[in-house]
CSV table of C-alpha atoms in Angstrom, one decimal:
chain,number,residue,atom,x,y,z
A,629,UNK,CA,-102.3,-88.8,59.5
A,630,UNK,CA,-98.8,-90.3,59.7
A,631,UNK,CA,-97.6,-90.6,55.9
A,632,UNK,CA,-94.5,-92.3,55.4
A,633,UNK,CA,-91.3,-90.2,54.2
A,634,UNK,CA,-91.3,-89.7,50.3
A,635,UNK,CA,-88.1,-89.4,48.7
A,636,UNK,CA,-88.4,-87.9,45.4
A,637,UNK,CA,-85.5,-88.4,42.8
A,638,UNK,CA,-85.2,-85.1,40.3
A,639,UNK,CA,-82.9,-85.1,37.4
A,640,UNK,CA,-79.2,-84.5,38.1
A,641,UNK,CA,-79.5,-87.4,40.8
A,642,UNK,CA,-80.5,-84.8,43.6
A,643,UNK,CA,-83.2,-86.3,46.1
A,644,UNK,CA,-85.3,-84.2,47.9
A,645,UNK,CA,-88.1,-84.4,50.5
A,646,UNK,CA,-91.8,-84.7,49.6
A,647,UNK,CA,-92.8,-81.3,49.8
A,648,UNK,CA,-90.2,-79.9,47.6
A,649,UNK,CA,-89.7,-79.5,43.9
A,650,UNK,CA,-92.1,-83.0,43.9
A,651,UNK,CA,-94.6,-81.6,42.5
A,652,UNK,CA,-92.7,-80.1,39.7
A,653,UNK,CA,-90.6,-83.0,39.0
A,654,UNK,CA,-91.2,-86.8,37.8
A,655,UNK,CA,-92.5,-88.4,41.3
A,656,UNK,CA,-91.5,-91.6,41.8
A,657,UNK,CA,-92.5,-92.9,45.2
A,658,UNK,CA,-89.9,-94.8,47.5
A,659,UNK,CA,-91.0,-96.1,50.6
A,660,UNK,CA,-88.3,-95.7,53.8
């Protein structure tokens, strides 16, 4: 299935694909 992009913001303002350090960060889900 198509999912839309995830863009996950970590700490020092660094944003970073879903698939990433996501899962080991806060995720907060922002729809593109």
């Amino acid at each position: 299935m198509d999912k839309p992009i995830r863009v996950v913001i970590v700490d020092d303002h660094q944003v970073v694909l879903d698939g990433f350090i996501a899962r080991l960060s806060l995720e907060k889900d922002f729809e593109v």
